[in-house]
PDB file as gemmi writes it, atoms N, CA and C in Angstrom:
CRYST1    1.000    1.000    1.000  90.00  90.00  90.00 P 1                      
ATOM      1  N   MET A   1      -3.790 -17.905  14.979  1.00  0.00           N  
ATOM      2  CA  MET A   1      -2.731 -17.044  13.627  1.00  0.00           C  
ATOM      3  C   MET A   1      -4.017 -16.449  13.661  1.00  0.00           C  
ATOM      4  N   ASP A   2      -3.284 -14.762  13.961  1.00  0.00           N  
ATOM      5  CA  ASP A   2      -3.540 -13.502  13.546  1.00  0.00           C  
ATOM      6  C   ASP A   2      -4.237 -13.549  11.499  1.00  0.00           C  
ATOM      7  N   LYS A   3      -5.059 -13.183  11.287  1.00  0.00           N  
ATOM      8  CA  LYS A   3      -5.712 -13.358  10.000  1.00  0.00           C  
ATOM      9  C   LYS A   3      -6.024 -11.388   9.309  1.00  0.00           C  
ATOM     10  N   ARG A   4      -6.013 -10.841  10.151  1.00  0.00           N  
ATOM     11  CA  ARG A   4      -6.402  -9.546  10.193  1.00  0.00           C  
ATOM     12  C   ARG A   4      -4.934  -8.486   9.215  1.00  0.00           C  
ATOM     13  N   ILE A   5      -5.076  -8.774   8.099  1.00  0.00           N  
ATOM     14  CA  ILE A   5      -4.582  -8.021   7.108  1.00  0.00           C  
ATOM     15  C   ILE A   5      -4.805  -5.910   7.460  1.00  0.00           C  
ATOM     16  N   TYR A   6      -3.787  -4.822   7.371  1.00  0.00           N  
ATOM     17  CA  TYR A   6      -4.010  -3.732   7.185  1.00  0.00           C  
ATOM     18  C   TYR A   6      -3.677  -3.207   5.579  1.00  0.00           C  
ATOM     19  N   LEU A   7      -5.314  -2.740   5.047  1.00  0.00           N  
ATOM     20  CA  LEU A   7      -4.793  -2.792   3.498  1.00  0.00           C  
ATOM     21  C   LEU A   7      -4.676  -0.816   3.413  1.00  0.00           C  
ATOM     22  N   ALA A   8      -4.219  -0.412   2.297  1.00  0.00           N  
ATOM     23  CA  ALA A   8      -3.295   0.387   2.330  1.00  0.00           C  
ATOM     24  C   ALA A   8      -3.612   0.407   0.486  1.00  0.00           C  
ATOM     25  N   SER A   9      -4.753   0.250   0.007  1.00  0.00           N  
ATOM     26  CA  SER A   9      -5.462   0.343  -1.397  1.00  0.00           C  
ATOM     27  C   SER A   9      -6.635   0.733  -1.684  1.00  0.00           C  
ATOM     28  N   LYS A  10      -7.088   1.281  -2.422  1.00  0.00           N  
ATOM     29  CA  LYS A  10      -8.782   1.489  -2.783  1.00  0.00           C  
ATOM     30  C   LYS A  10      -9.453   0.458  -3.434  1.00  0.00           C  
ATOM     31  N   SER A  11      -8.559  -0.210  -4.196  1.00  0.00           N  
ATOM     32  CA  SER A  11      -8.443  -1.631  -4.941  1.00  0.00           C  
ATOM     33  C   SER A  11      -9.979  -2.605  -4.034  1.00  0.00           C  
ATOM     34  N   PRO A  12     -10.887  -2.550  -4.850  1.00  0.00           N  
ATOM     35  CA  PRO A  12     -12.437  -3.526  -4.831  1.00  0.00           C  
ATOM     36  C   PRO A  12     -11.881  -4.696  -4.288  1.00  0.00           C  
ATOM     37  N   ARG A  13     -11.561  -5.131  -5.658  1.00  0.00           N  
ATOM     38  CA  ARG A  13     -11.163  -6.128  -6.065  1.00  0.00           C  
ATOM     39  C   ARG A  13      -9.531  -7.067  -5.209  1.00  0.00           C  
ATOM     40  N   ARG A  14      -9.179  -6.102  -4.764  1.00  0.00           N  
ATOM     41  CA  ARG A  14      -8.060  -6.535  -4.042  1.00  0.00           C  
ATOM     42  C   ARG A  14      -8.859  -7.013  -2.049  1.00  0.00           C  
ATOM     43  N   ARG A  15      -9.422  -6.139  -2.060  1.00  0.00           N  
ATOM     44  CA  ARG A  15     -10.484  -6.534  -0.675  1.00  0.00           C  
ATOM     45  C   ARG A  15     -11.881  -7.594  -1.151  1.00  0.00           C  
ATOM     46  N   GLU A  16     -11.796  -7.767  -2.287  1.00  0.00           N  
ATOM     47  CA  GLU A  16     -12.597  -8.926  -2.133  1.00  0.00           C  
ATOM     48  C   GLU A  16     -11.434 -10.073  -1.810  1.00  0.00           C  
ATOM     49  N   LEU A  17     -10.716 -10.017  -2.876  1.00  0.00           N  
ATOM     50  CA  LEU A  17      -9.727 -11.613  -2.883  1.00  0.00           C  
ATOM     51  C   LEU A  17      -9.478 -11.941  -1.310  1.00  0.00           C  
ATOM     52  N   LEU A  18      -8.575 -10.497  -0.900  1.00  0.00           N  
ATOM     53  CA  LEU A  18      -8.525 -11.161   0.616  1.00  0.00           C  
ATOM     54  C   LEU A  18      -9.582 -11.856   1.476  1.00  0.00           C  
ATOM     55  N   ALA A  19     -10.672 -10.913   1.578  1.00  0.00           N  
ATOM     56  CA  ALA A  19     -11.620 -11.619   2.375  1.00  0.00           C  
ATOM     57  C   ALA A  19     -12.002 -12.531   1.941  1.00  0.00           C  
ATOM     58  N   THR A  20     -11.723 -13.364   0.352  1.00  0.00           N  
ATOM     59  CA  THR A  20     -12.264 -14.720   0.533  1.00  0.00           C  
ATOM     60  C   THR A  20     -11.303 -15.538   0.606  1.00  0.00           C  
ATOM     61  N   LEU A  21     -10.134 -14.793   1.363  1.00  0.00           N  
ATOM     62  CA  LEU A  21      -9.300 -15.892   1.559  1.00  0.00           C  
ATOM     63  C   LEU A  21      -9.430 -16.045   3.119  1.00  0.00           C  
ATOM     64  N   GLY A  22     -10.074 -15.498   4.171  1.00  0.00           N  
ATOM     65  CA  GLY A  22     -10.875 -15.291   5.353  1.00  0.00           C  
ATOM     66  C   GLY A  22      -9.620 -14.251   6.323  1.00  0.00           C  
ATOM     67  N   TYR A  23      -9.009 -13.474   5.789  1.00  0.00           N  
ATOM     68  CA  TYR A  23      -8.277 -12.033   6.276  1.00  0.00           C  
ATOM     69  C   TYR A  23      -9.493 -11.071   6.775  1.00  0.00           C  
ATOM     70  N   ASP A  24      -9.009 -10.459   7.844  1.00  0.00           N  
ATOM     71  CA  ASP A  24      -9.933  -9.791   8.552  1.00  0.00           C  
ATOM     72  C   ASP A  24      -9.195  -8.413   8.137  1.00  0.00           C  
ATOM     73  N   ILE A  25      -9.923  -7.710   7.229  1.00  0.00           N  
ATOM     74  CA  ILE A  25      -9.958  -6.289   6.535  1.00  0.00           C  
ATOM     75  C   ILE A  25      -9.556  -4.967   7.590  1.00  0.00           C  
ATOM     76  N   VAL A  26      -8.369  -4.321   7.490  1.00  0.00           N  
ATOM     77  CA  VAL A  26      -8.696  -3.526   7.626  1.00  0.00           C  
ATOM     78  C   VAL A  26      -8.111  -2.112   7.353  1.00  0.00           C  
ATOM     79  N   LEU A  27      -8.790  -1.321   6.450  1.00  0.00           N  
ATOM     80  CA  LEU A  27      -8.559  -0.251   5.698  1.00  0.00           C  
ATOM     81  C   LEU A  27      -7.895   0.661   6.394  1.00  0.00           C  
ATOM     82  N   LEU A  28      -6.957   1.375   5.461  1.00  0.00           N  
ATOM     83  CA  LEU A  28      -6.552   2.357   6.094  1.00  0.00           C  
ATOM     84  C   LEU A  28      -6.938   3.787   5.167  1.00  0.00           C  
ATOM     85  N   PRO A  29      -6.807   4.846   5.795  1.00  0.00           N  
ATOM     86  CA  PRO A  29      -7.515   6.241   5.788  1.00  0.00           C  
ATOM     87  C   PRO A  29      -6.485   6.704   3.710  1.00  0.00           C  
ATOM     88  N   GLN A  30      -7.140   6.923   2.929  1.00  0.00           N  
ATOM     89  CA  GLN A  30      -6.244   7.302   2.175  1.00  0.00           C  
ATOM     90  C   GLN A  30      -6.357   8.605   1.804  1.00  0.00           C  
ATOM     91  N   GLY A  31      -4.705   9.004   1.500  1.00  0.00           N  
ATOM     92  CA  GLY A  31      -4.271  10.349   0.813  1.00  0.00           C  
ATOM     93  C   GLY A  31      -5.575  10.723  -0.758  1.00  0.00           C  
ATOM     94  N   VAL A  32      -5.660  12.203  -0.679  1.00  0.00           N  
ATOM     95  CA  VAL A  32      -5.500  12.303  -2.276  1.00  0.00           C  
ATOM     96  C   VAL A  32      -5.057  11.718  -3.446  1.00  0.00           C  
ATOM     97  N   ALA A  33      -3.778  12.022  -3.357  1.00  0.00           N  
ATOM     98  CA  ALA A  33      -3.171  11.441  -5.141  1.00  0.00           C  
ATOM     99  C   ALA A  33      -2.657   9.447  -4.477  1.00  0.00           C  
ATOM    100  N   THR A  34      -2.412   9.484  -3.132  1.00  0.00           N  
ATOM    101  CA  THR A  34      -1.685   8.182  -3.135  1.00  0.00           C  
ATOM    102  C   THR A  34      -1.793   8.122  -1.918  1.00  0.00           C  
ATOM    103  N   PRO A  35      -2.091   7.433  -1.037  1.00  0.00           N  
ATOM    104  CA  PRO A  35      -2.065   6.770   0.487  1.00  0.00           C  
ATOM    105  C   PRO A  35      -0.772   7.432   1.239  1.00  0.00           C  
ATOM    106  N   PHE A  36       0.476   6.951   1.245  1.00  0.00           N  
ATOM    107  CA  PHE A  36       1.595   7.262   1.692  1.00  0.00           C  
ATOM    108  C   PHE A  36       2.663   8.293   1.253  1.00  0.00           C  
ATOM    109  N   ALA A  37       2.294   9.308   0.190  1.00  0.00           N  
ATOM    110  CA  ALA A  37       3.173   9.478  -0.537  1.00  0.00           C  
ATOM    111  C   ALA A  37       2.944  10.800  -1.414  1.00  0.00           C  
ATOM    112  N   ALA A  38       3.632  11.997  -0.961  1.00  0.00           N  
ATOM    113  CA  ALA A  38       3.187  13.417  -1.656  1.00  0.00           C  
ATOM    114  C   ALA A  38       2.999  13.364  -3.388  1.00  0.00           C  
ATOM    115  N   PRO A  39       1.965  13.942  -3.612  1.00  0.00           N  
ATOM    116  CA  PRO A  39       1.576  14.210  -4.934  1.00  0.00           C  
ATOM    117  C   PRO A  39       2.881  13.779  -5.876  1.00  0.00           C  
ATOM    118  N   GLY A  40       2.996  13.373  -7.083  1.00  0.00           N  
ATOM    119  CA  GLY A  40       4.248  13.049  -7.340  1.00  0.00           C  
ATOM    120  C   GLY A  40       5.447  12.079  -6.959  1.00  0.00           C  
ATOM    121  N   ASP A  41       4.922  11.696  -5.566  1.00  0.00           N  
ATOM    122  CA  ASP A  41       6.289  10.785  -5.510  1.00  0.00           C  
ATOM    123  C   ASP A  41       5.885   9.261  -6.338  1.00  0.00           C  
ATOM    124  N   GLU A  42       4.519   9.037  -6.932  1.00  0.00           N  
ATOM    125  CA  GLU A  42       4.765   7.408  -7.214  1.00  0.00           C  
ATOM    126  C   GLU A  42       5.332   7.557  -8.939  1.00  0.00           C  
ATOM    127  N   GLU A  43       5.564   9.223  -9.438  1.00  0.00           N  
ATOM    128  CA  GLU A  43       6.313   9.100 -10.801  1.00  0.00           C  
ATOM    129  C   GLU A  43       7.453   8.895 -10.639  1.00  0.00           C  
ATOM    130  N   GLN A  44       7.524   7.381 -11.818  1.00  0.00           N  
ATOM    131  CA  GLN A  44       9.272   7.338 -12.229  1.00  0.00           C  
ATOM    132  C   GLN A  44      10.061   8.341 -12.145  1.00  0.00           C  
ATOM    133  N   GLN A  45      10.863   8.226 -11.862  1.00  0.00           N  
ATOM    134  CA  GLN A  45      12.194   9.243 -11.905  1.00  0.00           C  
ATOM    135  C   GLN A  45      12.479   9.261 -13.310  1.00  0.00           C  
ATOM    136  N   PRO A  46      13.696  10.192 -14.174  1.00  0.00           N  
ATOM    137  CA  PRO A  46      14.464  10.303 -15.061  1.00  0.00           C  
ATOM    138  C   PRO A  46      15.678   9.214 -15.103  1.00  0.00           C  
ATOM    139  N   ASN A  47      15.458   7.722 -15.663  1.00  0.00           N  
ATOM    140  CA  ASN A  47      16.430   6.837 -15.764  1.00  0.00           C  
ATOM    141  C   ASN A  47      16.239   6.340 -14.677  1.00  0.00           C  
ATOM    142  N   GLU A  48      15.496   6.267 -13.786  1.00  0.00           N  
ATOM    143  CA  GLU A  48      15.332   5.535 -12.527  1.00  0.00           C  
ATOM    144  C   GLU A  48      14.909   3.961 -13.409  1.00  0.00           C  
ATOM    145  N   PRO A  49      15.715   2.632 -12.857  1.00  0.00           N  
ATOM    146  CA  PRO A  49      15.086   1.632 -13.854  1.00  0.00           C  
ATOM    147  C   PRO A  49      13.919   1.171 -12.934  1.00  0.00           C  
ATOM    148  N   ALA A  50      13.515   0.324 -13.719  1.00  0.00           N  
ATOM    149  CA  ALA A  50      12.028   0.360 -13.362  1.00  0.00           C  
ATOM    150  C   ALA A  50      11.894  -0.578 -11.847  1.00  0.00           C  
ATOM    151  N   LEU A  51      12.452  -1.671 -11.169  1.00  0.00           N  
ATOM    152  CA  LEU A  51      12.840  -2.322 -10.209  1.00  0.00           C  
ATOM    153  C   LEU A  51      13.164  -1.085  -8.988  1.00  0.00           C  
ATOM    154  N   ASP A  52      14.166  -0.546  -9.058  1.00  0.00           N  
ATOM    155  CA  ASP A  52      14.525   0.576  -7.990  1.00  0.00           C  
ATOM    156  C   ASP A  52      13.003   1.757  -7.954  1.00  0.00           C  
ATOM    157  N   TYR A  53      12.120   2.095  -9.226  1.00  0.00           N  
ATOM    158  CA  TYR A  53      10.614   2.993  -9.620  1.00  0.00           C  
ATOM    159  C   TYR A  53       9.777   1.859  -7.985  1.00  0.00           C  
ATOM    160  N   VAL A  54      10.118   0.829  -8.247  1.00  0.00           N  
ATOM    161  CA  VAL A  54       8.661  -0.345  -7.626  1.00  0.00           C  
ATOM    162  C   VAL A  54       9.057  -0.306  -6.391  1.00  0.00           C  
ATOM    163  N   LEU A  55       9.937  -0.300  -5.437  1.00  0.00           N  
ATOM    164  CA  LEU A  55      10.936  -0.704  -4.534  1.00  0.00           C  
ATOM    165  C   LEU A  55      10.551   1.001  -3.429  1.00  0.00           C  
ATOM    166  N   ARG A  56      11.347   1.913  -4.461  1.00  0.00           N  
ATOM    167  CA  ARG A  56      10.994   3.041  -3.832  1.00  0.00           C  
ATOM    168  C   ARG A  56       9.404   3.544  -3.397  1.00  0.00           C  
ATOM    169  N   THR A  57       8.929   3.091  -4.405  1.00  0.00           N  
ATOM    170  CA  THR A  57       7.218   3.511  -4.081  1.00  0.00           C  
ATOM    171  C   THR A  57       6.614   2.584  -3.095  1.00  0.00           C  
ATOM    172  N   ALA A  58       7.373   1.570  -2.844  1.00  0.00           N  
ATOM    173  CA  ALA A  58       6.632   0.744  -2.267  1.00  0.00           C  
ATOM    174  C   ALA A  58       7.197   0.675  -0.698  1.00  0.00           C  
ATOM    175  N   GLU A  59       8.321   1.112  -1.004  1.00  0.00           N  
ATOM    176  CA  GLU A  59       8.783   1.132   0.753  1.00  0.00           C  
ATOM    177  C   GLU A  59       8.308   2.234   1.244  1.00  0.00           C  
ATOM    178  N   THR A  60       7.735   3.449   0.158  1.00  0.00           N  
ATOM    179  CA  THR A  60       6.915   4.579   0.832  1.00  0.00           C  
ATOM    180  C   THR A  60       5.986   4.752   1.822  1.00  0.00           C  
ATOM    181  N   LYS A  61       5.166   3.527   0.600  1.00  0.00           N  
ATOM    182  CA  LYS A  61       3.589   3.097   1.502  1.00  0.00           C  
ATOM    183  C   LYS A  61       3.591   2.780   2.479  1.00  0.00           C  
ATOM    184  N   ALA A  62       4.762   1.206   2.868  1.00  0.00           N  
ATOM    185  CA  ALA A  62       5.195   0.535   3.215  1.00  0.00           C  
ATOM    186  C   ALA A  62       5.112   1.313   5.258  1.00  0.00           C  
ATOM    187  N   LEU A  63       6.101   1.946   4.902  1.00  0.00           N  
ATOM    188  CA  LEU A  63       6.185   2.880   6.165  1.00  0.00           C  
ATOM    189  C   LEU A  63       5.134   3.669   6.725  1.00  0.00           C  
ATOM    190  N   GLY A  64       5.016   4.463   5.734  1.00  0.00           N  
ATOM    191  CA  GLY A  64       3.506   5.081   6.135  1.00  0.00           C  
ATOM    192  C   GLY A  64       2.632   4.256   6.590  1.00  0.00           C  
ATOM    193  N   ALA A  65       1.939   3.387   6.459  1.00  0.00           N  
ATOM    194  CA  ALA A  65       1.434   2.730   7.092  1.00  0.00           C  
ATOM    195  C   ALA A  65       1.866   2.328   8.021  1.00  0.00           C  
ATOM    196  N   LEU A  66       3.351   1.573   8.362  1.00  0.00           N  
ATOM    197  CA  LEU A  66       3.381   1.076   9.620  1.00  0.00           C  
ATOM    198  C   LEU A  66       3.474   2.633  10.495  1.00  0.00           C  
ATOM    199  N   ARG A  67       3.723   3.628  10.429  1.00  0.00           N  
ATOM    200  CA  ARG A  67       3.048   4.640  11.706  1.00  0.00           C  
ATOM    201  C   ARG A  67       1.769   5.055  11.878  1.00  0.00           C  
ATOM    202  N   GLN A  68       0.612   4.391  10.556  1.00  0.00           N  
ATOM    203  CA  GLN A  68      -0.321   4.393  11.459  1.00  0.00           C  
ATOM    204  C   GLN A  68      -1.172   3.274  12.182  1.00  0.00           C  
ATOM    205  N   ILE A  69       0.077   2.012  12.186  1.00  0.00           N  
ATOM    206  CA  ILE A  69      -0.800   0.843  12.441  1.00  0.00           C  
ATOM    207  C   ILE A  69       0.041   0.874  13.818  1.00  0.00           C  
ATOM    208  N   ARG A  70       0.392   1.866  14.359  1.00  0.00           N  
ATOM    209  CA  ARG A  70       1.501   1.513  15.792  1.00  0.00           C  
ATOM    210  C   ARG A  70       0.908   2.741  16.366  1.00  0.00           C  
TER     211      ARG A  70                                                      
END                                                                             
């Protein structure tokens, strides 16, 4: 089983935890404000439910990461 994981996070603790679990970590390049979104994209929109906010930002980052590793 491939234990490689692509990480789009600046968190050293997250890297440490994943390495402890035996994952081979590939760090993806980071942007200035957020790794895969334009500045302000991670801000919750007025009247945006919390779940919608989390799903929107996660999807934006995941799609950006996927474009980088293909």
